Coordinates of C-alpha atoms and ligand atoms in Angstrom, one line a residue:
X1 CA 1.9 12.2 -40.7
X2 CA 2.9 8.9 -41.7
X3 CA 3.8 6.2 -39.0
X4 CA 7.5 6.4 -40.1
X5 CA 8.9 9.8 -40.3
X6 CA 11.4 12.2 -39.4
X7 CA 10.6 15.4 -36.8
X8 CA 13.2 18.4 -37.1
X9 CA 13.1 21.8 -36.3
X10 CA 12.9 20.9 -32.5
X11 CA 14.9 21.0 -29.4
X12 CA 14.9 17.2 -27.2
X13 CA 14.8 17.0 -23.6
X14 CA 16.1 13.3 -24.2
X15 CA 15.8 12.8 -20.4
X16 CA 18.5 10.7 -21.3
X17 CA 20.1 8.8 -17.6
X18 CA 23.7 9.5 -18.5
X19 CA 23.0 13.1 -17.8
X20 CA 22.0 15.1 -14.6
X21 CA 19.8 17.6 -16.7
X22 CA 17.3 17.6 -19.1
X23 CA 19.8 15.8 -21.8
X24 CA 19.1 18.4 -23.9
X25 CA 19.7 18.5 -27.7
X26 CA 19.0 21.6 -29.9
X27 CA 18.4 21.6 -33.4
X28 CA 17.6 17.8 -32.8
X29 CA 15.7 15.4 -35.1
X30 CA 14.1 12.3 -34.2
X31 CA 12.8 9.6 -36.4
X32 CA 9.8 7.3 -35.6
X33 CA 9.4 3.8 -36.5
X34 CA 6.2 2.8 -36.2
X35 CA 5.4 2.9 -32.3
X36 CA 9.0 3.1 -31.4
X37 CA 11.9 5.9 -31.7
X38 CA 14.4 4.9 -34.2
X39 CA 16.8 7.7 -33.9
X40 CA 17.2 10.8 -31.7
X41 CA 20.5 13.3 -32.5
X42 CA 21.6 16.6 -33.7
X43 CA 20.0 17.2 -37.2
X44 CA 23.1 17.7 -39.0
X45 CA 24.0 14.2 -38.1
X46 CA 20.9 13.0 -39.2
X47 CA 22.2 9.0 -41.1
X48 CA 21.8 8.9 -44.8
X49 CA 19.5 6.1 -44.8
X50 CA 17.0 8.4 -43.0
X51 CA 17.3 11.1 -45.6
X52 CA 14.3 10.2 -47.6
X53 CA 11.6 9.7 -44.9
X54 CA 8.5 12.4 -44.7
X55 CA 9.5 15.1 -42.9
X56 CA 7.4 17.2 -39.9
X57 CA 9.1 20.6 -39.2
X58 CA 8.1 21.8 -35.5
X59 CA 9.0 25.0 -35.9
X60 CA 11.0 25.4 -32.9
X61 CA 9.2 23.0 -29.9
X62 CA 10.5 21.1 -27.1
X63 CA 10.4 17.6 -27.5
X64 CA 9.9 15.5 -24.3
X65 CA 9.0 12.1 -23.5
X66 CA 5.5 11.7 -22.8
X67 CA 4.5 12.6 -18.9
X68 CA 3.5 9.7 -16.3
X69 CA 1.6 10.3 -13.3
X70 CA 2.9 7.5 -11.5
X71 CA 0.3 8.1 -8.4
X72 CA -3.2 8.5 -8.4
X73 CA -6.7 7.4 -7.1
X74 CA -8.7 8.8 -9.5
X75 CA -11.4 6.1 -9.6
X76 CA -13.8 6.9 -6.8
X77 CA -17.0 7.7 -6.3
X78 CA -18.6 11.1 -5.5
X79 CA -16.2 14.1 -3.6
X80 CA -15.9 16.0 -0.6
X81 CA -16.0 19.6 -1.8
X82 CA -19.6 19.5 1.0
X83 CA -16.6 18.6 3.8
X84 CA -13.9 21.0 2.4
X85 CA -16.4 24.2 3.1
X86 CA -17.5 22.6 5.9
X87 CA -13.9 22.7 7.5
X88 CA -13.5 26.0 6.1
X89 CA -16.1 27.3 8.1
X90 CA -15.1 25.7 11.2
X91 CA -16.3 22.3 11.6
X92 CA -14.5 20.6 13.7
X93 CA -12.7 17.3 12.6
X94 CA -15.6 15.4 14.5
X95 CA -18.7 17.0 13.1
X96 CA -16.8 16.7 9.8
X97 CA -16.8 12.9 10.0
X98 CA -20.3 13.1 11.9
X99 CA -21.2 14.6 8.7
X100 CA -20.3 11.3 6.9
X101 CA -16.7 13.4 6.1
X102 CA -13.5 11.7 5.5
X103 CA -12.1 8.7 3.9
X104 CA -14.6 6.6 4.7
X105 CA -17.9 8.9 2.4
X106 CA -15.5 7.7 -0.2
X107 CA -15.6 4.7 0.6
X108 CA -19.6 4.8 0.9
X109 CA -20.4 6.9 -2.2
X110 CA -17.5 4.1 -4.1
X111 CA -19.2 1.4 -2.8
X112 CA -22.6 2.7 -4.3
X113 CA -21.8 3.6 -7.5
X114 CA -21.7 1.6 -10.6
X115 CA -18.9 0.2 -12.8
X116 CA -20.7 2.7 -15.3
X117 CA -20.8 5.4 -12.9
X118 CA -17.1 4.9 -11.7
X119 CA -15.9 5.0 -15.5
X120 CA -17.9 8.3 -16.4
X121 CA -16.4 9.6 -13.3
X122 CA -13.1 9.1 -14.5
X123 CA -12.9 9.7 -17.9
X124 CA -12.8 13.6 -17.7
X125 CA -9.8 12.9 -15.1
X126 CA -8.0 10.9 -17.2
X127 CA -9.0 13.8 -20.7
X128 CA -7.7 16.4 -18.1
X129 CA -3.9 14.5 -17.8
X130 CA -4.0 13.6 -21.7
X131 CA -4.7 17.0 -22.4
X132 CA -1.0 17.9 -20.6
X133 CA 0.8 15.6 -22.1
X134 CA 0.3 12.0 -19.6
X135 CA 1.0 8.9 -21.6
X136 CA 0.4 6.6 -18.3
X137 CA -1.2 6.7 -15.2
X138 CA -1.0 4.5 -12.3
X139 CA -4.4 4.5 -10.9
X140 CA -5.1 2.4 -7.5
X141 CA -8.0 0.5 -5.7
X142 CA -8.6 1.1 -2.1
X143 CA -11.9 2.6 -2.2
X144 CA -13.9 -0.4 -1.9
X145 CA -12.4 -2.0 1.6
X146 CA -14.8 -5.5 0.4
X147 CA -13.9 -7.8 -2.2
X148 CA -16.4 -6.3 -4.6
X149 CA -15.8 -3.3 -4.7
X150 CA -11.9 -3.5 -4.8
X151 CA -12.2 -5.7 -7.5
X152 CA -14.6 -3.0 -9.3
X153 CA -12.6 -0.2 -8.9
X154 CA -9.6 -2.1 -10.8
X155 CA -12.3 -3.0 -13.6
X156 CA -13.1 0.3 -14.3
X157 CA -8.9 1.2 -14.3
X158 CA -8.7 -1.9 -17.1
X159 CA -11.4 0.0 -19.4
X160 CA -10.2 3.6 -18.8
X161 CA -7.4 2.0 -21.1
X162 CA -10.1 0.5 -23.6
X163 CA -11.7 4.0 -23.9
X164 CA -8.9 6.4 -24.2
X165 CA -5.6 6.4 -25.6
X166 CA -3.4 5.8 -22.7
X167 CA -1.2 3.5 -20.8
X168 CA -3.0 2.7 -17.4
X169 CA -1.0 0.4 -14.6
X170 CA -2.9 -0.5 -12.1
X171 CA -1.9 -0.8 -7.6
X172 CA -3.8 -3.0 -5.5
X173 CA -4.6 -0.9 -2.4
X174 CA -6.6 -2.6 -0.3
X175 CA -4.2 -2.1 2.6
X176 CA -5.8 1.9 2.7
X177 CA -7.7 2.2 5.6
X178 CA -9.5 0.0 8.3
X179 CA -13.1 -0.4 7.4
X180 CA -15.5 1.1 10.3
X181 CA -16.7 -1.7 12.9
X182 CA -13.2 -3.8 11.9
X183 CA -10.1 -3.9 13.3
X184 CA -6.7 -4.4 11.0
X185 CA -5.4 -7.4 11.6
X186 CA -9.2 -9.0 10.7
X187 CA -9.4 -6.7 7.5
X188 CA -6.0 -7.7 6.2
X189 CA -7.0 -11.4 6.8
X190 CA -10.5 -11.9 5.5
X191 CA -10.6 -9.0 3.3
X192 CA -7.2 -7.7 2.0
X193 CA -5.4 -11.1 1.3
X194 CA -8.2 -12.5 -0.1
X195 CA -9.3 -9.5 -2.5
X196 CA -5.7 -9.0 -3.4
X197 CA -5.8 -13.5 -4.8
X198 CA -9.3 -12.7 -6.6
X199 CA -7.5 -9.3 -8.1
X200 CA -4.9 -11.1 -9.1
X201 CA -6.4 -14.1 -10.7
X202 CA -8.5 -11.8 -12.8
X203 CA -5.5 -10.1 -14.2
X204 CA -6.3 -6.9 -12.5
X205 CA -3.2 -6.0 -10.7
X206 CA 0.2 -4.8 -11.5
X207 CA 1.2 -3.9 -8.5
X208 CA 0.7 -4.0 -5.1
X209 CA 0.5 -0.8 -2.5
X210 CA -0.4 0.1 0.7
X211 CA -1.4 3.0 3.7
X212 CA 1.6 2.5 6.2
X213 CA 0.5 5.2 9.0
X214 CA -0.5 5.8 12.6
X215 CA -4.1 5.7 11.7
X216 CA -4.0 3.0 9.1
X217 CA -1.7 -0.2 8.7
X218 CA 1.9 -0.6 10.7
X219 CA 4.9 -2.3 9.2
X220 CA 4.0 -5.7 10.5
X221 CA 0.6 -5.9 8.9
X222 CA 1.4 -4.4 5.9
X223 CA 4.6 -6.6 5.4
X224 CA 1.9 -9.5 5.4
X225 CA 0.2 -7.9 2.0
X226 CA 3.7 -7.0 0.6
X227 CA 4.7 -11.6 1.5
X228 CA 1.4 -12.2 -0.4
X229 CA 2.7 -10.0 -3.2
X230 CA 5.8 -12.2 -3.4
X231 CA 4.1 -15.1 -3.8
X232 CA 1.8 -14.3 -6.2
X233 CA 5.2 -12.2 -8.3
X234 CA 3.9 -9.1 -7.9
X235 CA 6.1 -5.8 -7.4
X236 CA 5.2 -3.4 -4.1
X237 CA 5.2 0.2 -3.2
X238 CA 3.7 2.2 -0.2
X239 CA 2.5 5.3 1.1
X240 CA 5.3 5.7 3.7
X241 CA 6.0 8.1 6.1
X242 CA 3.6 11.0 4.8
X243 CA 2.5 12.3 8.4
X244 CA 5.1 10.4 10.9
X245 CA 7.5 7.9 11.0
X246 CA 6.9 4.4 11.6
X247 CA 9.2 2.4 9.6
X248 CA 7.3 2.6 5.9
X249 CA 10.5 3.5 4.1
X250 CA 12.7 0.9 5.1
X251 CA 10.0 -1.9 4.8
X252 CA 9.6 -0.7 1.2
X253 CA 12.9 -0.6 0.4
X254 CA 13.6 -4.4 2.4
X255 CA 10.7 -5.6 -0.3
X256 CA 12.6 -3.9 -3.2
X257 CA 9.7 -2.0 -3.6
X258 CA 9.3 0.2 -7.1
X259 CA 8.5 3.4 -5.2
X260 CA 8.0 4.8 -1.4
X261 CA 5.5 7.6 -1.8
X262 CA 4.8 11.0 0.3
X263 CA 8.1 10.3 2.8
X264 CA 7.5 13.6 3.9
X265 CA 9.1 12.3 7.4
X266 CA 11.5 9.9 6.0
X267 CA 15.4 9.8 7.3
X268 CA 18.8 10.0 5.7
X269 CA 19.0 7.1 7.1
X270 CA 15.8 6.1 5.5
X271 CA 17.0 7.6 1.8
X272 CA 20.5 5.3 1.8
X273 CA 17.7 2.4 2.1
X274 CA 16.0 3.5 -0.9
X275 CA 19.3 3.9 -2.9
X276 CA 20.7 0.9 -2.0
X277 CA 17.2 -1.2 -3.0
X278 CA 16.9 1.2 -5.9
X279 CA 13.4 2.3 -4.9
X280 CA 12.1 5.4 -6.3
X281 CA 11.4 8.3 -3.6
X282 CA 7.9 9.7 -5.0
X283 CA 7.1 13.2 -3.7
X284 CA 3.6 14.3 -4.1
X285 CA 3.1 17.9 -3.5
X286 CA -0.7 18.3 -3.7
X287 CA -1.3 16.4 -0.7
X288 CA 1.4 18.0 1.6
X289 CA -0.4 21.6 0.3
X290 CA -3.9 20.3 1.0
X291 CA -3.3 19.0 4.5
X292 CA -1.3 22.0 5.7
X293 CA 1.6 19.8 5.9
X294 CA 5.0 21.4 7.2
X295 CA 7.4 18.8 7.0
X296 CA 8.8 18.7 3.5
X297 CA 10.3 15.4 2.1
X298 CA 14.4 15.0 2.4
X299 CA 15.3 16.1 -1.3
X300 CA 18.9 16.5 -0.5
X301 CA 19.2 13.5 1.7
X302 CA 17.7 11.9 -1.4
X303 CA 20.1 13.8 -4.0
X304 CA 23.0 12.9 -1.7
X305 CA 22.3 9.6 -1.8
X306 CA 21.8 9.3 -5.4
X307 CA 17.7 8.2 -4.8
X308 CA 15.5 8.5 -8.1
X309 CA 12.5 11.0 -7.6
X310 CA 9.5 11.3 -9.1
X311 CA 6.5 13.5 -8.8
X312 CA 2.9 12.6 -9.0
X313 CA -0.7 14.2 -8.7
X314 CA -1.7 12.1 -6.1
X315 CA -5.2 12.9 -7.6
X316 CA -8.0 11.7 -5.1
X317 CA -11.3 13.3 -3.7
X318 CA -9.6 14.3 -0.1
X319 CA -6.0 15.2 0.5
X320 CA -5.4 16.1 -3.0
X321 CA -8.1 17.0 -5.6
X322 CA -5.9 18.3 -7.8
X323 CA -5.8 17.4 -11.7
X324 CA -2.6 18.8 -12.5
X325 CA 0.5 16.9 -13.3
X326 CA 2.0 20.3 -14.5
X327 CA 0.8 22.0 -11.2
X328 CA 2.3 19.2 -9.6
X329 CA 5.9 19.7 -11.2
X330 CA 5.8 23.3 -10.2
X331 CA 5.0 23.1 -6.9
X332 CA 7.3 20.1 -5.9
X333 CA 9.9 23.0 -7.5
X334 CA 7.9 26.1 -5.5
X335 CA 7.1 24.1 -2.5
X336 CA 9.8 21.5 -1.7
X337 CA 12.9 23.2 -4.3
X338 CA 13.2 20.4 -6.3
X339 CA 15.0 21.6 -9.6
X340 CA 12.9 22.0 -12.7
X341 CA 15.4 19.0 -14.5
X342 CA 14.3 17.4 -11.3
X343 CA 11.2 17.7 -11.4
X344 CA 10.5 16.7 -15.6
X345 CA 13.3 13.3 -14.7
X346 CA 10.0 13.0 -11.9
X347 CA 7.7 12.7 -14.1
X348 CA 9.2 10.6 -17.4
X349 CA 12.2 8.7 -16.7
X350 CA 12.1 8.2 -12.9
X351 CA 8.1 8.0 -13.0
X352 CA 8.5 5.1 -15.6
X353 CA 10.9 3.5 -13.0
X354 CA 7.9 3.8 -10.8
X355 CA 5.4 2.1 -12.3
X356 CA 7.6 -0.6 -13.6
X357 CA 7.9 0.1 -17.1
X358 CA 11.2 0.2 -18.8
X359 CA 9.8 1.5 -22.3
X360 CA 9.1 4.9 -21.6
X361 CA 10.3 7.8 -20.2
X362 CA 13.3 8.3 -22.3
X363 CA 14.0 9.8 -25.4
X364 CA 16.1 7.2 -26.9
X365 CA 16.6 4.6 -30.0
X366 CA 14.1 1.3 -28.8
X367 CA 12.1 3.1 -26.2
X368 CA 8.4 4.1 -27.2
X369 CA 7.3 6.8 -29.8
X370 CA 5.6 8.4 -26.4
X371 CA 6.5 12.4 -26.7
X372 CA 4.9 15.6 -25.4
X373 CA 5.3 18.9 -28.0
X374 CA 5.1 22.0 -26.0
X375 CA 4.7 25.6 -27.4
X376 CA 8.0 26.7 -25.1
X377 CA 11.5 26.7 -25.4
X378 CA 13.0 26.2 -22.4
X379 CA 11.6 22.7 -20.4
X380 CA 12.5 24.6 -17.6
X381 CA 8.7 26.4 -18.4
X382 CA 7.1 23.3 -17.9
X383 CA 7.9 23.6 -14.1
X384 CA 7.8 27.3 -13.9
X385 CA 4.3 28.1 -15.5
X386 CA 1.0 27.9 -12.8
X387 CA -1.9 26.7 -14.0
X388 CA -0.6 27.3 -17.6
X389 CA -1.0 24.1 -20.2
X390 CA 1.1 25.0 -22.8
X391 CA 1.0 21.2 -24.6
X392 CA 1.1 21.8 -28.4
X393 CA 0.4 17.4 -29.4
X394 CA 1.2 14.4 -27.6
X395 CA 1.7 10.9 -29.5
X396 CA 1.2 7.5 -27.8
X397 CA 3.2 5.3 -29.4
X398 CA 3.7 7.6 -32.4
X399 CA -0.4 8.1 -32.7
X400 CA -1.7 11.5 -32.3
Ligands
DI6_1 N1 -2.7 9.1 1.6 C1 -3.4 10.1 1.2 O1 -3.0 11.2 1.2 C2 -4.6 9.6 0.7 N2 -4.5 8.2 0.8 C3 -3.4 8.0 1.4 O2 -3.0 6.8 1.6 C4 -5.9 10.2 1.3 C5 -7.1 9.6 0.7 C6 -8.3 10.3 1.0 O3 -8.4 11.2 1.9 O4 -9.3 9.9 0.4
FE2 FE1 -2.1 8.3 -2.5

């Protein structure tokens, strides 16, 4: 198809923010300009001047934006399939990490690997999101805990981008765990700060995240990254409140932070924060299934309280090897009884509010040519199919 030209025969989930549902439009047309969406409407009202364009007939598809996993970690070296039987069989948690087990073998077998290594390790992940319909993913650091290998792991993010068509954002995380043999306050100081300035100078970074948890980094250290941030005019967001409260949520909000992630234990009190500062609440359901998790996140305090959701993978090697963002949308519905609308606003329009970018996500005149086809009808079988892929084409700025 030509760069400029007209699709029909289609039904739009615009997405659109004026509406609480899928802004749907049947019998739509939309015309592409270039990279960019020139026109989106009922086909019948299709303006004159677009008459003569070259015409696609989709024979019936839904039209969404493109999808965007707004949370992932998939750079990283090596997995822990070896600890996930082990457990299964009834290690204990100590002989696990006796065994090398836990964050920290990721950490080792990241540290080891190559920028080449990293990237081939990647590169199916990111195929296996393009192949359902992902225009963007967010993918962090925080699998290096030195300066080196922090600063690889972004590298490798930057040339993901280079070698497949797709939008990556990258999150500094260097504030993910507490290297063995160090205690916080020293990492954050001689290794965090200082990774996050040599990230930044290199262009590396879009945003900033961090680990705020009981067995990680409390409010007080982590505000220390998010002050850096500031300075440096970088936007934050944080793993809060995934396993128990301490305070995550509110910090993130207080920072104006694009997104709180997990918030599995966060507050109503908590979700009128994250209204008022506009913060996205993102849920990630693969972890919270992996880890046995109870505790589901707040939906209606969030709905009540008019919060933005998204939904993310969360794809990383231990609390939630999963490669799914369609997976991911059905069980933040199955699992937490987030609405399918809910859940497809979670991963285009709110999910672009996540990462920061204000192009995509939407279905509208000016935004991005970034759509999804599906063989389906209804976008409510986007959320409702397991394990099923039903993407028909995805364009990235209008390419195929
Ligand atoms: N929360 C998580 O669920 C992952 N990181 C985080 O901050 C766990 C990462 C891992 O186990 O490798
Ligand atoms: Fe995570």
């Amino acid at each position: 198809m030509p760069r400029s030209h007209v699709m029909t025969g289609l039904t739009a989930a615009t997405m659109s923010p004026d509406t609480q549902g899928y802004g749907l439009i049947q019998d739509a047309a939309i015309v592409l300009s270039e990279d960019l969406i020139d026109w989106v409407g009922p086909a019948a009202t299709l303006p004159e001047r677009y008459r003569e364009l070259p015409r696609q007939n989709l024979e019936g598809r839904l039209v969404t934006p493109a999808l965007i996993d707004c949370h992932t970690h998939i750079v990283h070296g090596g997995n822990r399939a070896r600890e996930f039987e082990m457990r299964l069989n009834g290690a204990s948690y100590e002989e696990v990490a006796r065994a090398g087990g836990g964050i920290i073998s990721t950490v080792t077998a990241t540290r080891a690997a190559t920028e080449n290594d990293l990237l081939s390790s990647a590169l199916p992940r990111v195929d296996a999101l393009i192949a359902e319909g992902v225009s963007v993913i967010e993918v962090k650091s925080g699998y290096g805990l030195d300066i080196e290998t922090e600063l690889k792991m972004l590298r490798v993010a930057r040339k993901l981008e280079q070698q497949r068509p797709v939008r990556i954002v990258t999150s500094f995380l260097g504030a993910h765990a507490v290297p063995t043999g160090m205690d916080a306050d020293t990492y954050i100081d001689t290794i965090c700060l200082p990774a996050l300035e040599a990230a930044h100078a290199e262009g590396l970074v879009d945003a900033v995240d961090g680990f705020c948890e009981g067995i990680a980094f409390d409010t007080a250290q982590i505000a220390r990254v998010f002050d850096k941030a500031r300075t440096l005019g970088l936007p934050v967001k944080l793993h809060a409140e995934q396993l128990s409260h301490i305070g995550g949520t509110a910090l993130a909000a207080q920072y104006g932070a694009l997104s709180a992630d997990h918030v599995e234990y966060a507050t109503a009190e908590d979700a009128a924060a994250l209204a008022a500062a506009g913060t996205v609440a993102v849920v990630l359901p693969g972890a919270f299934y992996t880890i046995h998790e109870t505790q589901a996140p707040p939906l209606q305090a969030f709905r009540d309280q008019g919060v933005a959701m998204a939904v993310a993978t969360d794809w990383n090697p231990g609390s939630s090897p999963m490669g799914s963002l369609l997976l991911a949308m059905n069980m933040a519905c199955t699992l937490f009884r987030m609405t399918p609308a809910e859940a497809l606003a979670g991963t285009t329009r709110n999910a672009a509010r996540a990462v920061g970018l204000p192009d995509c996500g939407v279905i509208a005149k000016g935004m991005r040519a970034d759509l999804a086809i599906w063989n389906v009808r209804d976008p409510a079988e986007l959320s409702y199919g397991i394990g099923i892929n039903p993407l028909h084409a995805r364009l990235l700025g209008g390419k195929t």
